[in-house]
mmCIF file of C-alpha atoms in Angstrom:
data_model
loop_
_atom_site.group_PDB
_atom_site.id
_atom_site.type_symbol
_atom_site.label_atom_id
_atom_site.label_comp_id
_atom_site.label_asym_id
_atom_site.label_seq_id
_atom_site.Cartn_x
_atom_site.Cartn_y
_atom_site.Cartn_z
ATOM 1 C CA MET G 22 49.478 -35.755 51.457
ATOM 2 C CA ARG G 23 47.820 -34.582 48.349
ATOM 3 C CA PHE G 24 44.949 -33.163 50.278
ATOM 4 C CA LEU G 25 47.061 -31.269 53.148
ATOM 5 C CA ALA G 26 49.146 -29.683 50.297
ATOM 6 C CA LEU G 27 45.744 -28.447 48.435
ATOM 7 C CA PHE G 28 44.039 -27.223 51.754
ATOM 8 C CA LEU G 29 46.895 -25.384 52.624
ATOM 9 C CA SER G 30 47.526 -23.328 49.402
ATOM 10 C CA VAL G 31 43.336 -22.563 50.035
ATOM 11 C CA LEU G 32 44.279 -21.553 53.090
ATOM 12 C CA PHE G 33 46.999 -18.681 52.396
ATOM 13 C CA ALA G 34 45.146 -17.632 49.574
ATOM 14 C CA PHE G 35 42.280 -17.171 51.495
ATOM 15 C CA GLN G 36 44.839 -15.540 53.907
ATOM 16 C CA MET G 37 46.580 -13.024 51.156
ATOM 17 C CA THR G 38 42.857 -12.146 50.147
ATOM 18 C CA VAL G 39 40.746 -11.601 53.333
ATOM 19 C CA CYS G 40 43.419 -10.434 55.782
ATOM 20 C CA PRO G 41 44.889 -7.153 54.217
ATOM 21 C CA VAL G 42 41.046 -6.315 54.094
ATOM 22 C CA ALA G 43 40.589 -7.347 57.712
ATOM 23 C CA MET G 44 43.359 -5.307 58.872
ATOM 24 C CA ALA G 45 42.558 -1.580 57.108
ATOM 25 C CA ASP G 46 41.977 1.396 59.019
ATOM 26 C CA VAL G 47 39.885 4.578 58.206
ATOM 27 C CA SER G 48 40.637 7.685 59.889
ATOM 28 C CA TYR G 49 38.642 11.158 59.061
ATOM 29 C CA ASP G 50 39.623 14.556 58.628
ATOM 30 C CA ALA G 51 36.908 17.517 59.162
ATOM 31 C CA ALA G 52 39.199 19.837 55.927
ATOM 32 C CA GLY G 53 39.994 16.270 54.087
ATOM 33 C CA GLY G 54 36.836 13.975 54.516
ATOM 34 C CA PRO G 55 37.884 9.890 54.892
ATOM 35 C CA LYS G 56 40.688 7.993 54.547
ATOM 36 C CA GLY G 57 41.601 4.813 54.533
ATOM 37 C CA GLU G 58 40.402 1.210 53.463
ATOM 38 C CA ALA G 59 37.267 -0.597 54.529
ATOM 39 C CA PRO G 60 35.177 -4.211 53.189
ATOM 40 C CA VAL G 61 31.882 -3.901 51.686
ATOM 41 C CA ASN G 62 29.952 -7.092 51.065
ATOM 42 C CA LYS G 63 27.919 -5.060 49.483
ATOM 43 C CA VAL G 64 26.286 -1.190 47.024
ATOM 44 C CA GLY G 65 22.843 -1.509 47.571
ATOM 45 C CA SER G 66 21.605 -4.781 45.806
ATOM 46 C CA LEU G 67 25.187 -5.327 43.980
ATOM 47 C CA LEU G 68 26.724 -7.998 46.026
ATOM 48 C CA LEU G 69 30.732 -7.862 46.286
ATOM 49 C CA ALA G 70 32.552 -10.822 47.268
ATOM 50 C CA GLY G 71 35.836 -9.949 48.567
ATOM 51 C CA GLY G 72 34.792 -5.933 48.492
ATOM 52 C CA LEU G 73 37.350 -2.970 49.614
ATOM 53 C CA ALA G 74 35.760 0.704 49.889
ATOM 54 C CA VAL G 75 38.561 2.681 49.029
ATOM 55 C CA MET G 76 38.690 6.204 50.314
ATOM 56 C CA ALA G 77 41.016 9.982 50.033
ATOM 57 C CA GLY G 78 39.196 12.746 50.942
ATOM 58 C CA THR G 79 36.860 12.958 48.672
ATOM 59 C CA ALA G 80 37.166 10.164 46.178
ATOM 60 C CA ILE G 81 36.105 6.692 46.779
ATOM 61 C CA THR G 82 36.629 3.570 44.782
ATOM 62 C CA ILE G 83 34.782 0.056 45.696
ATOM 63 C CA ALA G 84 36.889 -2.700 44.522
ATOM 64 C CA THR G 85 36.856 -6.335 44.416
ATOM 65 C CA ALA G 86 40.535 -9.032 45.229
ATOM 66 C CA SER G 87 41.386 -11.015 42.621
ATOM 67 C CA SER G 88 44.772 -13.523 42.407
ATOM 68 C CA SER G 89 46.422 -9.952 40.340
ATOM 69 C CA GLY G 90 45.253 -7.396 42.760
ATOM 70 C CA ASN G 91 42.128 -5.077 43.514
ATOM 71 C CA VAL G 92 40.005 -4.831 40.493
ATOM 72 C CA THR G 93 37.674 -1.354 40.300
ATOM 73 C CA GLN G 94 33.460 -1.754 40.106
ATOM 74 C CA LEU G 95 32.867 1.214 40.906
ATOM 75 C CA SER G 96 34.409 4.914 41.491
ATOM 76 C CA GLY G 97 33.432 8.240 42.432
ATOM 77 C CA ASN G 98 32.740 10.893 45.352
ATOM 78 C CA THR G 99 32.244 11.325 48.591
ATOM 79 C CA PHE G 100 30.021 14.611 49.682
ATOM 80 C CA LYS G 101 28.156 16.257 52.978
ATOM 81 C CA THR G 102 29.891 13.667 55.036
ATOM 82 C CA SER G 103 30.386 14.495 58.642
ATOM 83 C CA VAL G 104 31.790 12.353 62.046
ATOM 84 C CA SER G 105 30.305 11.424 65.332
ATOM 85 C CA GLY G 106 32.308 9.867 67.570
ATOM 86 C CA ASN G 107 33.960 6.498 65.903
ATOM 87 C CA THR G 108 31.349 7.098 62.686
ATOM 88 C CA VAL G 109 31.801 8.265 59.625
ATOM 89 C CA ARG G 110 28.062 9.305 57.527
ATOM 90 C CA GLY G 111 27.849 10.736 54.512
ATOM 91 C CA GLN G 112 26.643 10.331 50.474
ATOM 92 C CA ALA G 113 28.615 8.501 48.227
ATOM 93 C CA TYR G 114 27.749 9.433 44.382
ATOM 94 C CA PHE G 115 29.593 6.920 41.590
ATOM 95 C CA ASP G 116 29.827 7.928 37.969
ATOM 96 C CA ASN G 117 32.330 5.130 36.703
ATOM 97 C CA GLY G 118 33.235 1.495 36.870
ATOM 98 C CA PRO G 119 32.376 -1.742 34.744
ATOM 99 C CA LYS G 120 29.175 -2.279 37.693
ATOM 100 C CA LEU G 121 27.666 1.119 36.610
ATOM 101 C CA SER G 122 25.068 0.003 34.711
ATOM 102 C CA GLN G 123 24.065 -2.671 37.273
ATOM 103 C CA ILE G 124 23.670 -0.376 40.125
ATOM 104 C CA ASP G 125 21.887 1.923 37.004
ATOM 105 C CA ALA G 126 19.699 -0.893 36.800
ATOM 106 C CA GLN G 127 18.213 -0.831 40.802
ATOM 107 C CA SER G 128 15.785 2.493 40.081
ATOM 108 C CA ASN G 129 14.024 3.864 36.979
ATOM 109 C CA SER G 130 13.583 7.755 38.540
ATOM 110 C CA ASP G 131 15.802 10.587 39.705
ATOM 111 C CA TYR G 132 14.746 13.362 41.015
ATOM 112 C CA VAL G 133 15.771 16.452 43.798
ATOM 113 C CA GLU G 134 14.108 17.570 46.972
ATOM 114 C CA LEU G 135 14.494 20.951 47.165
ATOM 115 C CA THR G 136 14.522 23.381 50.932
ATOM 116 C CA ASP G 137 11.373 25.214 49.750
ATOM 117 C CA GLY G 138 9.429 21.686 49.075
ATOM 118 C CA SER G 139 9.639 21.845 45.248
ATOM 119 C CA ARG G 140 10.835 18.613 43.435
ATOM 120 C CA VAL G 141 13.066 18.621 40.553
ATOM 121 C CA ASN G 142 12.967 15.621 37.999
ATOM 122 C CA GLY G 143 16.374 14.033 36.951
ATOM 123 C CA PRO G 144 19.017 12.488 36.026
ATOM 124 C CA VAL G 145 21.496 13.038 38.606
ATOM 125 C CA SER G 146 24.450 14.472 37.625
ATOM 126 C CA ASN G 147 28.071 16.146 38.522
ATOM 127 C CA VAL G 148 27.461 15.850 42.510
ATOM 128 C CA THR G 149 29.964 17.493 44.422
ATOM 129 C CA ASN G 150 29.892 18.985 48.354
ATOM 130 C CA GLU G 151 28.965 22.445 46.041
ATOM 131 C CA ALA G 152 26.301 21.735 43.910
ATOM 132 C CA LEU G 153 24.849 18.705 41.467
ATOM 133 C CA ARG G 154 23.469 18.907 38.443
ATOM 134 C CA CYS G 155 18.956 17.573 37.938
ATOM 135 C CA GLY G 156 16.941 18.113 34.750
ATOM 136 C CA GLY G 157 19.585 20.018 32.654
ATOM 137 C CA GLN G 158 19.868 22.596 35.565
ATOM 138 C CA GLU G 159 22.773 23.526 37.849
ATOM 139 C CA ILE G 160 21.248 23.301 41.751
ATOM 140 C CA PRO G 161 23.612 24.453 44.895
ATOM 141 C CA MET G 162 23.990 22.136 47.110
ATOM 142 C CA SER G 163 22.476 24.584 49.924
ATOM 143 C CA SER G 164 19.682 24.450 48.030
ATOM 144 C CA VAL G 165 19.020 20.603 48.081
ATOM 145 C CA ALA G 166 17.029 18.572 50.958
ATOM 146 C CA SER G 167 17.129 14.938 49.540
ATOM 147 C CA ILE G 168 18.436 13.014 46.243
ATOM 148 C CA HIS G 169 17.099 10.245 45.378
ATOM 149 C CA SER G 170 19.556 8.406 42.407
ATOM 150 C CA ALA G 171 20.400 5.395 41.749
ATOM 151 C CA ARG G 172 24.251 6.805 42.277
ATOM 152 C CA VAL G 173 23.925 8.297 45.305
ATOM 153 C CA TYR G 174 24.431 6.210 48.552
ATOM 154 C CA ASN G 175 23.625 6.814 52.032
ATOM 155 C CA PHE G 176 27.279 5.039 53.755
ATOM 156 C CA THR G 177 28.325 4.686 57.556
ATOM 157 C CA CYS G 178 31.672 3.727 58.474
ATOM 158 C CA THR G 179 33.588 2.576 61.426
ATOM 159 C CA THR G 180 36.753 4.477 61.947
ATOM 160 C CA GLY G 181 39.913 3.040 63.724
ATOM 161 C CA ALA G 182 40.875 -1.118 63.177
ATOM 162 C CA ASN G 183 38.821 -3.072 61.258
ATOM 163 C CA PRO G 184 36.539 -0.834 59.823
ATOM 164 C CA LYS G 185 32.734 -1.413 58.685
ATOM 165 C CA MET G 186 31.238 0.258 56.180
ATOM 166 C CA SER G 187 27.596 0.022 54.712
ATOM 167 C CA PHE G 188 25.748 1.986 51.460
ATOM 168 C CA THR G 189 21.988 2.288 51.740
ATOM 169 C CA PRO G 190 20.237 3.068 47.961
ATOM 170 C CA THR G 191 18.642 7.026 48.399
ATOM 171 C CA ALA G 192 15.677 5.676 45.027
ATOM 172 C CA GLY G 193 13.458 3.177 45.247
ATOM 173 C CA LYS G 194 13.246 0.270 43.968
ATOM 174 C CA PRO G 195 11.965 -0.234 40.138
ATOM 175 C CA VAL G 196 8.376 -1.184 39.624
ATOM 176 C CA ALA G 197 7.676 -4.503 38.061
ATOM 177 C CA VAL G 198 5.662 -4.237 35.173
ATOM 178 C CA LYS G 199 2.925 -7.650 35.840
ATOM 179 C CA PRO G 200 2.239 -9.078 32.458
ATOM 180 C CA THR G 201 -1.513 -8.613 30.650
ATOM 181 C CA LYS G 202 -3.726 -11.619 31.389
ATOM 182 C CA THR G 203 -5.880 -12.243 28.517
ATOM 183 C CA THR G 204 -8.951 -13.163 30.438
ATOM 184 C CA LYS G 205 -12.026 -10.768 30.645
ATOM 185 C CA SER G 206 -12.534 -7.829 33.336
ATOM 186 C CA SER G 207 -15.497 -8.093 35.737
ATOM 187 C CA GLY G 208 -17.015 -5.471 33.920
ATOM 188 C CA GLU G 209 -17.322 -7.880 30.509
ATOM 189 C CA HIS G 210 -18.746 -10.688 32.638
ATOM 190 C CA SER G 211 -21.346 -8.230 34.761
ATOM 191 C CA THR G 212 -22.229 -7.317 30.537
ATOM 192 C CA ALA G 213 -22.602 -10.601 29.545
ATOM 193 C CA THR G 214 -24.492 -11.481 32.710
ATOM 194 C CA LYS G 215 -26.697 -8.260 32.237
ATOM 195 C CA VAL G 216 -27.257 -9.608 28.657
ATOM 196 C CA ILE G 217 -28.084 -13.053 29.282
ATOM 197 C CA VAL G 218 -31.149 -11.384 31.813
ATOM 198 C CA THR G 219 -32.865 -9.383 29.656
ATOM 199 C CA GLY G 220 -33.014 -11.884 27.569
ATOM 200 C CA LEU G 221 -34.121 -14.377 29.486
ATOM 201 C CA VAL G 222 -36.934 -11.693 30.696
ATOM 202 C CA LEU G 223 -37.833 -10.496 26.916
ATOM 203 C CA ALA G 224 -39.057 -14.224 26.590
ATOM 204 C CA GLY G 225 -40.892 -14.376 29.333
ATOM 205 C CA VAL G 226 -43.148 -11.403 28.381
ATOM 206 C CA ALA G 227 -43.427 -13.005 24.884
ATOM 207 C CA CYS G 228 -44.543 -15.769 26.121
ATOM 208 C CA ALA G 229 -46.799 -14.634 28.549
ATOM 209 C CA ILE G 230 -47.978 -12.523 25.613
ATOM 210 C CA ALA G 231 -47.869 -15.125 23.006
ATOM 211 C CA ILE G 232 -50.399 -18.109 24.967
ATOM 212 C CA PRO G 233 -53.494 -16.259 25.527
ATOM 213 C CA ILE G 234 -53.452 -14.660 22.261
ATOM 214 C CA ALA G 235 -53.052 -18.718 21.083
ATOM 215 C CA ILE G 236 -55.359 -19.419 23.362
ATOM 216 C CA CYS G 237 -58.158 -17.082 22.440
ATOM 217 C CA CYS G 238 -57.654 -17.896 18.722
ATOM 218 C CA SER G 239 -58.693 -21.413 19.027
ATOM 219 C CA GLY G 240 -61.192 -21.067 21.283
ATOM 220 C CA GLY G 241 -62.508 -18.093 18.197
ATOM 221 C CA GLY G 242 -61.552 -21.446 15.954
ATOM 222 C CA ARG G 243 -64.257 -23.812 18.478
ATOM 223 C CA LYS G 244 -66.623 -20.815 17.881
ATOM 224 C CA ASN G 245 -66.380 -20.748 14.515
ATOM 225 C CA ASN G 246 -67.302 -24.824 13.776
ATOM 226 C CA ASN G 247 -69.506 -24.690 16.619
ATOM 227 C CA ASN G 248 -71.679 -21.742 14.564
ATOM 228 C CA GLN G 249 -70.806 -23.517 11.327
ATOM 229 C CA LEU G 250 -72.435 -26.829 12.303
ATOM 230 C CA ALA G 251 -75.664 -25.019 13.500
ATOM 231 C CA ASN G 252 -75.673 -23.002 10.322
ATOM 232 C CA ALA G 253 -75.944 -26.303 8.076
ATOM 233 C CA LEU G 254 -78.723 -27.828 10.790
ATOM 234 C CA LEU G 255 -79.921 -24.842 10.606
ATOM 235 C CA LEU G 256 -79.738 -24.522 6.508
ATOM 236 C CA GLN G 257 -80.391 -28.570 6.409
ATOM 237 C CA GLN G 258 -83.998 -27.663 8.766
ATOM 238 C CA LEU G 259 -85.369 -25.613 6.391
ATOM 239 C CA SER G 260 -84.852 -27.370 3.244
ATOM 240 C CA HIS G 261 -86.714 -30.914 5.252
ATOM 241 C CA ARG G 262 -89.343 -27.865 5.984
ATOM 242 C CA GLY G 263 -89.462 -26.679 2.477
ATOM 243 C CA ARG G 264 -89.838 -30.234 0.968
ATOM 244 C CA THR G 265 -92.383 -31.314 2.495
ATOM 245 C CA ARG G 266 -95.026 -28.396 1.873
ATOM 246 C CA SER G 267 -93.771 -28.663 -1.943
ATOM 247 C CA TYR G 268 -94.845 -33.054 -1.256
ATOM 248 C CA SER G 269 -97.855 -31.323 0.547
ATOM 249 C CA SER G 270 -99.259 -28.831 -2.180
ATOM 250 C CA SER G 271 -98.703 -31.899 -4.870
ATOM 251 C CA GLY G 272 -100.847 -33.850 -2.910
ATOM 252 C CA PRO G 273 -104.692 -35.703 -4.352
#
């Protein structure tokens, strides 16, 4: 019984939070823009549990359901809206709400491309149907070809009962910076290899020069020794002849 009571209470709470979202509807007025409520599960990479987009003319609020009611997460305004069949298309600019810093982190560059092909770097702010500010200058919307900002999203929303709404970012994702590795680069390895090879070549050349010189020196030493030996023998023979002559002259 306790389990059944707990299950019924959870089911009742689920119906109280989900059913109002599912039964919301959206209409479009050419003069006033979209009006109504539509369920939203994410804005860019910002996930929303029980999210709800509330639109009234150019004003838009993104809220999440809670036990005490809807809690605003983002707020701003819509611009460049149009309708085709039962689908509303346009752009939304968010400039307030506790989740604003989270969508700001989804991009690291704001810029506007103009109809003349030039580009103005951001930040982008104060976006309306008539104009916007980018890089500190006021730009009329008639001169804007495209907006790239973390706070600006393209959206589509179906009209009628049980509408479906989705948001896509206009800005690119931030580039992740990879940590720098301390390993040697290929250029450093190549330089070290060249130094080693050059050293080996020089050592080989030095050996090629030194070995013949050593051989020549060694051969020259043997020749000197042979010459000294020959001179000694010659001196001995001359000395012997001298003694023989002396002996002969001193005889009877």
